[in-house]
Short mmCIF file of C-alpha atoms in Angstrom, two decimals:
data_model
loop_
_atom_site.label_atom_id
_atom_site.label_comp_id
_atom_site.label_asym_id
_atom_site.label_seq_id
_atom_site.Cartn_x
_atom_site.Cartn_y
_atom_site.Cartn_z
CA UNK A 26 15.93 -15.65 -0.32
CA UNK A 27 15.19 -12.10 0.08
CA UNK A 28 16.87 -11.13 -2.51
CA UNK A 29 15.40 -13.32 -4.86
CA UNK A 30 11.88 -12.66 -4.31
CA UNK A 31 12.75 -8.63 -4.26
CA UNK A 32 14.88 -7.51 -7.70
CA UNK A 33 16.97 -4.39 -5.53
CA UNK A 34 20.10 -3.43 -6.53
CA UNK A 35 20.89 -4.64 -10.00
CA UNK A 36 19.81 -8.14 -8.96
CA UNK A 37 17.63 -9.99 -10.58
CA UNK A 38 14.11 -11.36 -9.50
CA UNK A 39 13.78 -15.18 -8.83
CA UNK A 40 10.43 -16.16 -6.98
CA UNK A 41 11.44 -19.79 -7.97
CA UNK A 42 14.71 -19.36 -7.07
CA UNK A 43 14.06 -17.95 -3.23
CA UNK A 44 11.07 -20.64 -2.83
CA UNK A 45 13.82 -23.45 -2.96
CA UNK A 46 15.92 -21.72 -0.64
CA UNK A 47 12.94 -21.06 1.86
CA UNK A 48 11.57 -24.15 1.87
CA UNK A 49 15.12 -25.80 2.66
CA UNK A 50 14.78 -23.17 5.66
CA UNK A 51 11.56 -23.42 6.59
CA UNK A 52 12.22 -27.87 6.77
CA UNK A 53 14.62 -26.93 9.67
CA UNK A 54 11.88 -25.09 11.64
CA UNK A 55 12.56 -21.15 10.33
CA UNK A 56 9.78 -19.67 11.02
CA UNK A 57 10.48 -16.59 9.25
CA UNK A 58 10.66 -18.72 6.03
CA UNK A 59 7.15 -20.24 6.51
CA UNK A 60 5.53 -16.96 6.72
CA UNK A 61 7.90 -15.26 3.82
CA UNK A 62 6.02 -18.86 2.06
CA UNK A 63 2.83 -17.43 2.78
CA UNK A 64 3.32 -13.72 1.29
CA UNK A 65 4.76 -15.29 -1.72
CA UNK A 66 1.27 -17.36 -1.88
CA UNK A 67 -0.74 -14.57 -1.37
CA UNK A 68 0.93 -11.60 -3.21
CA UNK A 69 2.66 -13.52 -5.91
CA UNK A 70 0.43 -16.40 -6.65
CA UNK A 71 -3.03 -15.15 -5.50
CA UNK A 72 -3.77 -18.86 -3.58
CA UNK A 73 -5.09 -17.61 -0.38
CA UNK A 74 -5.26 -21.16 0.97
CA UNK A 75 -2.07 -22.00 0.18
CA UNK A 76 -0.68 -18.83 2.21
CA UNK A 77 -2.53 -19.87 5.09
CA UNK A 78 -1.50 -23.31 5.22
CA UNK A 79 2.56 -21.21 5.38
CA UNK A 80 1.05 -18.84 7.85
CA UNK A 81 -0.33 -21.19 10.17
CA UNK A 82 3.07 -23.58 10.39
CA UNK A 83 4.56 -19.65 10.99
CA UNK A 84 1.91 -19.19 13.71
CA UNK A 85 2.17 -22.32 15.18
CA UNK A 86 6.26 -21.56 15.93
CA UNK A 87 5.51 -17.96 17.69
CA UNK A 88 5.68 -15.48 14.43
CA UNK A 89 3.50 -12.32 15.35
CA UNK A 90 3.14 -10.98 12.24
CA UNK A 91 1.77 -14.66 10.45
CA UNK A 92 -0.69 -14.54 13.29
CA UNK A 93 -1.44 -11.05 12.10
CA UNK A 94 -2.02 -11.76 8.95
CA UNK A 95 -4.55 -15.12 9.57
CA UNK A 96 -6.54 -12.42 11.29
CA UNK A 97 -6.37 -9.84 8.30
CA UNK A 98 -7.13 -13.22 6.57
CA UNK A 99 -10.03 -14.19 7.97
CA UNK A 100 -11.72 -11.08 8.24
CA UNK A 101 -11.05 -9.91 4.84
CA UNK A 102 -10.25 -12.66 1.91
CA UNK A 103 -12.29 -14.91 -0.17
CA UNK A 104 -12.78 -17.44 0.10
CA UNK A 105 -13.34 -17.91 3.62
CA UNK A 106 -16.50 -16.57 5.18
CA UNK A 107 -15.54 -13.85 7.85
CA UNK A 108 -15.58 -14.58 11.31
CA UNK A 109 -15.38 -11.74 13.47
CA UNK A 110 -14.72 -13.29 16.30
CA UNK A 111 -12.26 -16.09 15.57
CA UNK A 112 -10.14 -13.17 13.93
CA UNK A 113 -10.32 -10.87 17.00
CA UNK A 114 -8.75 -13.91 18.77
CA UNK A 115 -5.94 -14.15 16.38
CA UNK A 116 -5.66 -9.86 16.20
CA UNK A 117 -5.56 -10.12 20.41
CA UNK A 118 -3.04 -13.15 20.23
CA UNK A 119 -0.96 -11.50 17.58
CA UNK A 120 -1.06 -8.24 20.22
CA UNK A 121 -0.27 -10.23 23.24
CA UNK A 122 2.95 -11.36 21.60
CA UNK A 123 3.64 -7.86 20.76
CA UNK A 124 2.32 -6.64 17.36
CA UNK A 125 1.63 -3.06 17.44
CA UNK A 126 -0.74 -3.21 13.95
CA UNK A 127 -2.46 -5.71 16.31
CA UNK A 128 -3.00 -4.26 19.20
CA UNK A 129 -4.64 -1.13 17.18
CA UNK A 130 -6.93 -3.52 15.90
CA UNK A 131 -8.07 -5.03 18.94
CA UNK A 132 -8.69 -1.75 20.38
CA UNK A 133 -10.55 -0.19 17.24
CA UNK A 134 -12.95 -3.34 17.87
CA UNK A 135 -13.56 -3.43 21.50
CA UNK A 136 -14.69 0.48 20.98
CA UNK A 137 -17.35 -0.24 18.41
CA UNK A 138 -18.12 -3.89 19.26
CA UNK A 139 -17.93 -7.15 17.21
CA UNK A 140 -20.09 -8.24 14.96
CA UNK A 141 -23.55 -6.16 16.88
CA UNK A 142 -22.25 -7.14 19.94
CA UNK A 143 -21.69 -3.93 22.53
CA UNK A 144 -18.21 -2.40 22.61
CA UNK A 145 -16.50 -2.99 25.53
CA UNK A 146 -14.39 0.19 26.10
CA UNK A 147 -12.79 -0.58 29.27
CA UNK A 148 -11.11 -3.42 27.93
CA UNK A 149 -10.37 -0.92 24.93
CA UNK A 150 -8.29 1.20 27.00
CA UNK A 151 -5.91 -1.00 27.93
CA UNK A 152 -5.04 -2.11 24.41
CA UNK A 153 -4.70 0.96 23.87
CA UNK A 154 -2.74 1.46 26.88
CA UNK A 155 -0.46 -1.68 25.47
CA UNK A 156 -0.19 0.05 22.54
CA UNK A 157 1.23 3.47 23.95
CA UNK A 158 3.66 1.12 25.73
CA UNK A 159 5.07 -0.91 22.61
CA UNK A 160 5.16 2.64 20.80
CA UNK A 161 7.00 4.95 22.84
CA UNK A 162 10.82 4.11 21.90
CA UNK A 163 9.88 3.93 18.36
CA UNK A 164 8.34 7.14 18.83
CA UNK A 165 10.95 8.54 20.47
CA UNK A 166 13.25 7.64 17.66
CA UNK A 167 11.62 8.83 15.58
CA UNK A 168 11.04 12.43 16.57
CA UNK A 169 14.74 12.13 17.32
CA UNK A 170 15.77 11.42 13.75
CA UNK A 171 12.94 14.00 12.54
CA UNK A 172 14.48 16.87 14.56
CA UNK A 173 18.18 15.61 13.07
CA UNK A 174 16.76 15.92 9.58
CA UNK A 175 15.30 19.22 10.16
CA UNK A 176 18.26 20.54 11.21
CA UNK A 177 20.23 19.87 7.90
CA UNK A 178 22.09 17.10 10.15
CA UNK A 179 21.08 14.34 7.41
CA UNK A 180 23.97 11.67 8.25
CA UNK A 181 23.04 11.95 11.65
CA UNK A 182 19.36 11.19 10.53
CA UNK A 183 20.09 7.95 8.28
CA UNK A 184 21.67 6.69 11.31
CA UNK A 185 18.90 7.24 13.60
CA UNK A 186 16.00 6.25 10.82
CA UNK A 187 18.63 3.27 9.82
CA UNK A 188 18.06 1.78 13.66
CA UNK A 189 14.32 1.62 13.32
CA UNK A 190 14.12 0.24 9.96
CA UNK A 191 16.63 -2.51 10.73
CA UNK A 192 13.84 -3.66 13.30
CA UNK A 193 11.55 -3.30 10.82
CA UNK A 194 9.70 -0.59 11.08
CA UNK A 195 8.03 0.42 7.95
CA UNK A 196 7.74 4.19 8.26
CA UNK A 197 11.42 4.36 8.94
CA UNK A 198 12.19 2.79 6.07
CA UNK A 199 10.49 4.79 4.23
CA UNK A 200 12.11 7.90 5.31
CA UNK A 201 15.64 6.52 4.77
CA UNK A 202 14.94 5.58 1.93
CA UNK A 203 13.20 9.35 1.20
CA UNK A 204 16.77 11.44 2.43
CA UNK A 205 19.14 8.95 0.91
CA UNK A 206 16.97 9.45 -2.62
CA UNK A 207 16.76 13.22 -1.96
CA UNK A 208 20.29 13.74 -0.12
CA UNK A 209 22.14 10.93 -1.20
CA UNK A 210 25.17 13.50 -2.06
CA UNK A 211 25.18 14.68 1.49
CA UNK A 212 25.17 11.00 3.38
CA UNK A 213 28.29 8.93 3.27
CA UNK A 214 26.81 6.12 4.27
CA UNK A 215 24.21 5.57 1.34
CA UNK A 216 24.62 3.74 -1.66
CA UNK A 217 23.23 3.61 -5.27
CA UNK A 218 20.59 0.88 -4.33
CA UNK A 219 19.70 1.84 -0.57
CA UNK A 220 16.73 3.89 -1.54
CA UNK A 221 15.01 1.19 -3.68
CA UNK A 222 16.33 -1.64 -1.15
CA UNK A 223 14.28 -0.09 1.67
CA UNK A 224 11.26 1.55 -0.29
CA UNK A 225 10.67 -2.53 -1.37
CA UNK A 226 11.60 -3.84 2.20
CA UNK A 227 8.64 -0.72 3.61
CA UNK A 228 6.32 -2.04 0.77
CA UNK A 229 6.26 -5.64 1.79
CA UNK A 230 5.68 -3.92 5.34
CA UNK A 231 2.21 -2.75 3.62
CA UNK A 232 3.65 0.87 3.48
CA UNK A 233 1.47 2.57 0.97
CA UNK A 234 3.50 5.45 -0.07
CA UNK A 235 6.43 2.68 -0.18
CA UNK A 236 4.14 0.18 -2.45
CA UNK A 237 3.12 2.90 -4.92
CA UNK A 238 6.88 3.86 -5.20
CA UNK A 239 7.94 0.49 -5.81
CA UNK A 240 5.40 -0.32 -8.69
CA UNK A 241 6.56 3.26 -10.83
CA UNK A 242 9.81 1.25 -9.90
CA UNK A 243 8.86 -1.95 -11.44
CA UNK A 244 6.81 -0.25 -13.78
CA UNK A 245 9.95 1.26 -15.50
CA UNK A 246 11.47 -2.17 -15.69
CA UNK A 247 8.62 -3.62 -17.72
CA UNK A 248 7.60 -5.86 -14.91
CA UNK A 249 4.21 -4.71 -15.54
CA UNK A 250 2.63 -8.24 -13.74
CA UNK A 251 4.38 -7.27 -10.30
CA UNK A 252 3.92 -3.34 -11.04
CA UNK A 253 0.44 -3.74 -11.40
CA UNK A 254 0.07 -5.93 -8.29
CA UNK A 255 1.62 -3.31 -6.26
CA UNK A 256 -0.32 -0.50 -7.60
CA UNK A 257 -3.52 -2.44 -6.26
CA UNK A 258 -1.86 -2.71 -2.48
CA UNK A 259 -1.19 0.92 -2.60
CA UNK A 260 -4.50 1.66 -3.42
CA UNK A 261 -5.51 -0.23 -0.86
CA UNK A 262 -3.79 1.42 1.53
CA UNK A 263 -5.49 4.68 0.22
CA UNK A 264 -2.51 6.30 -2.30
CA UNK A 265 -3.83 7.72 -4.90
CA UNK A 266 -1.05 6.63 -7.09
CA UNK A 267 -2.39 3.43 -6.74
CA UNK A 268 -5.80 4.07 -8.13
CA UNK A 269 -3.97 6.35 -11.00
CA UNK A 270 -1.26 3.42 -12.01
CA UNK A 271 -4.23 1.10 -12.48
CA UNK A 272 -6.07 3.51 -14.40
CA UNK A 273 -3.08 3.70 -16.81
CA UNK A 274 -2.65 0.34 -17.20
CA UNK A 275 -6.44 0.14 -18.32
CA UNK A 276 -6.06 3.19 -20.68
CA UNK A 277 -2.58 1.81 -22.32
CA UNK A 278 -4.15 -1.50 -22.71
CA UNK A 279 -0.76 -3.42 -20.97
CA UNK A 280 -2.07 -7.28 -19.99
CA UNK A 281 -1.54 -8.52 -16.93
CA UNK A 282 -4.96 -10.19 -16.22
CA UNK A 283 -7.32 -9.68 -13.19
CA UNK A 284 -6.22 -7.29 -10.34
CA UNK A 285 -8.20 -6.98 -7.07
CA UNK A 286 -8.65 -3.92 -5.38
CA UNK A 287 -10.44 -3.50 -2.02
CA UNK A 288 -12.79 -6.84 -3.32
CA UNK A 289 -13.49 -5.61 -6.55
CA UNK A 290 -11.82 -7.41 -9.46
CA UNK A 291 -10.89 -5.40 -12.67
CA UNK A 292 -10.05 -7.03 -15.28
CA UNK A 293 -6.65 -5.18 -17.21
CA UNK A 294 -6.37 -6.97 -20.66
CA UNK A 295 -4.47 -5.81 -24.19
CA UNK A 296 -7.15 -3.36 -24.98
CA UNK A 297 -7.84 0.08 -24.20
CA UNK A 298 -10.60 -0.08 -21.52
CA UNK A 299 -11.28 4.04 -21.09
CA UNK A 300 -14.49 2.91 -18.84
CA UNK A 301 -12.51 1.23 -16.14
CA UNK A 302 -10.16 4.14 -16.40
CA UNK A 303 -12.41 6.70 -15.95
CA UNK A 304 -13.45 4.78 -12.63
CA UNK A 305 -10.54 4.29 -11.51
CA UNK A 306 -9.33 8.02 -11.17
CA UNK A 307 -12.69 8.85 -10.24
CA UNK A 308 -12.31 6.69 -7.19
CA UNK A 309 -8.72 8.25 -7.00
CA UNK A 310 -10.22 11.79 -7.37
CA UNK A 311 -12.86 11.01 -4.70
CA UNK A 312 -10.03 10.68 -2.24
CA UNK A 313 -9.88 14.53 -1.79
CA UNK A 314 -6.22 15.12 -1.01
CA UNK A 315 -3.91 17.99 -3.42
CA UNK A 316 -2.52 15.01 -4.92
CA UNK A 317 -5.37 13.00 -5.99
CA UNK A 318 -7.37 16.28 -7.54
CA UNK A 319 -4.57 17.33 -9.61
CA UNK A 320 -2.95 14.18 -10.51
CA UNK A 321 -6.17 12.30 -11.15
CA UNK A 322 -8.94 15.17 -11.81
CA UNK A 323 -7.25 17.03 -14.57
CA UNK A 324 -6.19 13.90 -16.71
CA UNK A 325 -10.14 12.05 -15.84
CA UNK A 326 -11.45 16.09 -17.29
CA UNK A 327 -9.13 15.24 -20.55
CA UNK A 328 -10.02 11.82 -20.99
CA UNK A 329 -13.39 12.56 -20.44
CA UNK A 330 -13.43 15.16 -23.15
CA UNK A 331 -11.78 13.69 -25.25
CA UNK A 332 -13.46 10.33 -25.98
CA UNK A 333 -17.63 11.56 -25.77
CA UNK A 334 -18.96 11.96 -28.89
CA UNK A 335 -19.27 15.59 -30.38
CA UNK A 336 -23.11 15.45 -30.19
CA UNK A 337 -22.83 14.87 -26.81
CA UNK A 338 -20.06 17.50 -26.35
CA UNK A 339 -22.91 19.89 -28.10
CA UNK A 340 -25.57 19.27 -26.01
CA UNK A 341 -23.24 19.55 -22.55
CA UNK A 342 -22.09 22.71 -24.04
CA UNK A 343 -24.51 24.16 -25.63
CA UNK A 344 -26.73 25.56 -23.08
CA UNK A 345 -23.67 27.22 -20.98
CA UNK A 346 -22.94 28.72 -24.57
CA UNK A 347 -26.09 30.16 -24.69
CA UNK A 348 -26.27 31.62 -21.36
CA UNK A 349 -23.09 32.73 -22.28
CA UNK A 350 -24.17 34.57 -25.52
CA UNK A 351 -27.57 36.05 -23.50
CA UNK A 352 -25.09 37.70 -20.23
CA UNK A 353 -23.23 39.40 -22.60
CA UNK A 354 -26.07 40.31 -25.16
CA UNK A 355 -27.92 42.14 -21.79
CA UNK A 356 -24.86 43.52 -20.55
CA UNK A 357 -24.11 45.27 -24.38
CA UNK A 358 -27.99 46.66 -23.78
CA UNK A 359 -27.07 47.97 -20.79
CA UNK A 360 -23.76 50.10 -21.23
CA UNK A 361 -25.64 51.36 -24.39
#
C-alpha cells in the first residue's frame, strides 16, 4: 500500500489502488492502515472529517502518532473550533505512549499556559525531562553517524543513519537519503531509487526540507496536483522553497485549484496571477535565511520591475536620478 500511495522507484502512483489494499488491512484490525486512511483523507483528499473518523479507529487501537495528529487536528484545522484543552489531552496521551513531537508539545504548553490559564512549569519540566529520556539513543545515533560522515567513512554512515530511519525517524531519513544522493558512488549499499524512497518516506514524516524536495521531485514528473500540495507542507514547515514553488506555480499559471498554506487559501488557476506571486516570495523573503534572500529576493526585485508600468518606473526613479545628477553636478564644482 505504500507503494501505491508514494510513486518511488519507477513505480507508479495509485491512491485508489493502496486504499483497497488498506482498507482490506485496516477490516482485520491494522492499525497502521487506519491512520495511513486518515493521511490519505487529509493530504490527498482535503476531507478533514473523514481523516479523523481513520484517525480515531487508529487511536482507539494504541497508534501514537493518530493520537498525535487528532491533537494537531483539533488545535489547528477547520472546521472544528479549537479546543485547547481537549487537544493538550490528546498531545499528553500521545506523549505518555511515547511520541517525542508530543511530548515537546506538552511541554511548550505547560510553560506558557493554555488558553490564559497560568503555565505550570513544574509539570513542564518533567515533559521535558520525558523528552530528554525518549531522545537520548536517537541522539546518540545520530552524532555517531554524523562523526562517521565527517570522517569520509560514508558506508559506515548509511548504516548508522539507515538504523534510525528504519524506526522512522524523519531527520535520518533525510540524511540518508542526502549522502546516498551526494555519495551514491562511494556507498555500496545504495541504489538508484534510495534517495527519493526515503526523502518521500521523511516528507510524509512532516520533514520540511524532505517535503520541498519531494514536490521539485513531483514537480518534474508533471504531477503538478501532488507537487503543489507538497510545496504548501513545506512552507508550512518554514522552507522557503515552499513559499517559492507556490509562487511559480502562480506566475506560470499551472491549475491545480485551491492550496492552503498556514490557513490562508490561494487560489492557483490557468492564469498568470503575478499578485499572489509577488506575495508569496515576499513571505518567502521575509523568512531571513541566505536561501530565502537570494532565491526569493532577487527574482520578487525582477518580477517586480518588470511588470509596473513605466510611469510608475519614472516616478520611483526619477528622484534618485536627480539626486544622482545634483552629487555629481556639486562634486564637478568642486574639483574645478
Amino acid at each position: 500500500a505504500v507503494v501505491s500511495t508514494q510513486s518511488t522507484g519507477g513505480t507508479e502512483q495509485n491512491v485508489t489502488k493502496a486504499r483497497m489494499y488498506l482498507e482490506k488491512a485496516a477490516k482485520k484490525g491494522n492499525k497502521g492502515a487506519y491512520g495511513t486512511l486518515g493521511y490519505i483523507e487529509l493530504n490527498e483528499r482535503s476531507n478533514v472529517s473523514g481523516a479523523v473518523h481513520y484517525f480515531n479507529l487508529s487511536h482507539e487501537l494504541g497508534d501514537t502518532d493518530s493520537t498525535h495528529n487528532l491533537a494537531i487536528i483539533q488545535s489547528y484545522y477547520e472546521p472544528f473550533n479549537p479546543d485547547p484543552y481537549y487537544a493538550h489531552k490528546m498531545f499528553k496521551l500521545a506523549s505518555d505512549r511515547g511520541h517525542k513531537d508530543s511530548t515537546m508539545v506538552s511541554a511548550e504548553q505547560l510553560i506558557q499556559g493554555i488558553h490564559n490559564q497560568t503555565g505550570n512549569c513544574t509539570e513542564a519540566v518533567r515533559y521535558l525531562q520525558r523528552l530528554s529520556d525518549q531522545s537520548n539513543i536517537v541522539t546518540r545515533h545520530l552524532r555517531e553517524a554524523a562523526l562517521e560522515f565527517q570522517g569520509g567513512r560514508y558506508n559506515s554512515a548509511f548504516l548508522r543513519y539507515l538504523v534510525l530511519a528504519e524506526a522512522e525517524v524523519e531527520i535520518a531519513q533525510y540524511n540518508l537519503a542526502w549522502i546516498c544522493e551526494e555519495f551514491g558512488s562511494q556507498i555500496e549499499y545504495c541504489k538508484t531509487d534510495t534517495p527519493l524512497q526515503y526523502y518521500s518516506r521523511s516528507a510524509g514524516l512532516n520533514h520540511g526540507p524532505s517535503q520541498a524536495y519531494y514536490a521539485n521531485h513531483l514537480w518534474s514528473k508533471k504531477q503538478f496536483h501532488a507537487s503543489a500540495r507538497w510545496y504548501a507542507r513545506a512552507a508550512e514547515n518554514s522552507v522557503p522553497e515552499g513559499y517559492f514553488g507556490l509562487g511559480y506555480f502562480a506566475l506560470e499559471g499551472i491549475p491545480v485549484g485551491i492550496v492552503t498554506v498556514n490557513g490562508s487559501a490561494h487560489y492557483l488557476g490557468p492564469d498568470t496571477n503575478t499578485s499572489l506571486t509577488k506575495e508569496l516570495w515576499h513571505r518567502c523573503f521575509e523568512m531571513g535565511e541566505d536561501e530565502a534572500i537570494i532565491g526569493c529576493g532577487v527574482p520578487l526585485v525582477l518580477l517586480t520591475i518588470t511588470t509596473i508600468s513605466p510611469i510608475s518606473l519614472m516616478i520611483i526613479i526619477l528622484p534618485y536620478l536627480t539626486s544622482l545628477f545634483l552629487l555629481s553636478y556639486l562634486v564637478t564644482r568642486a574639483t574645478s
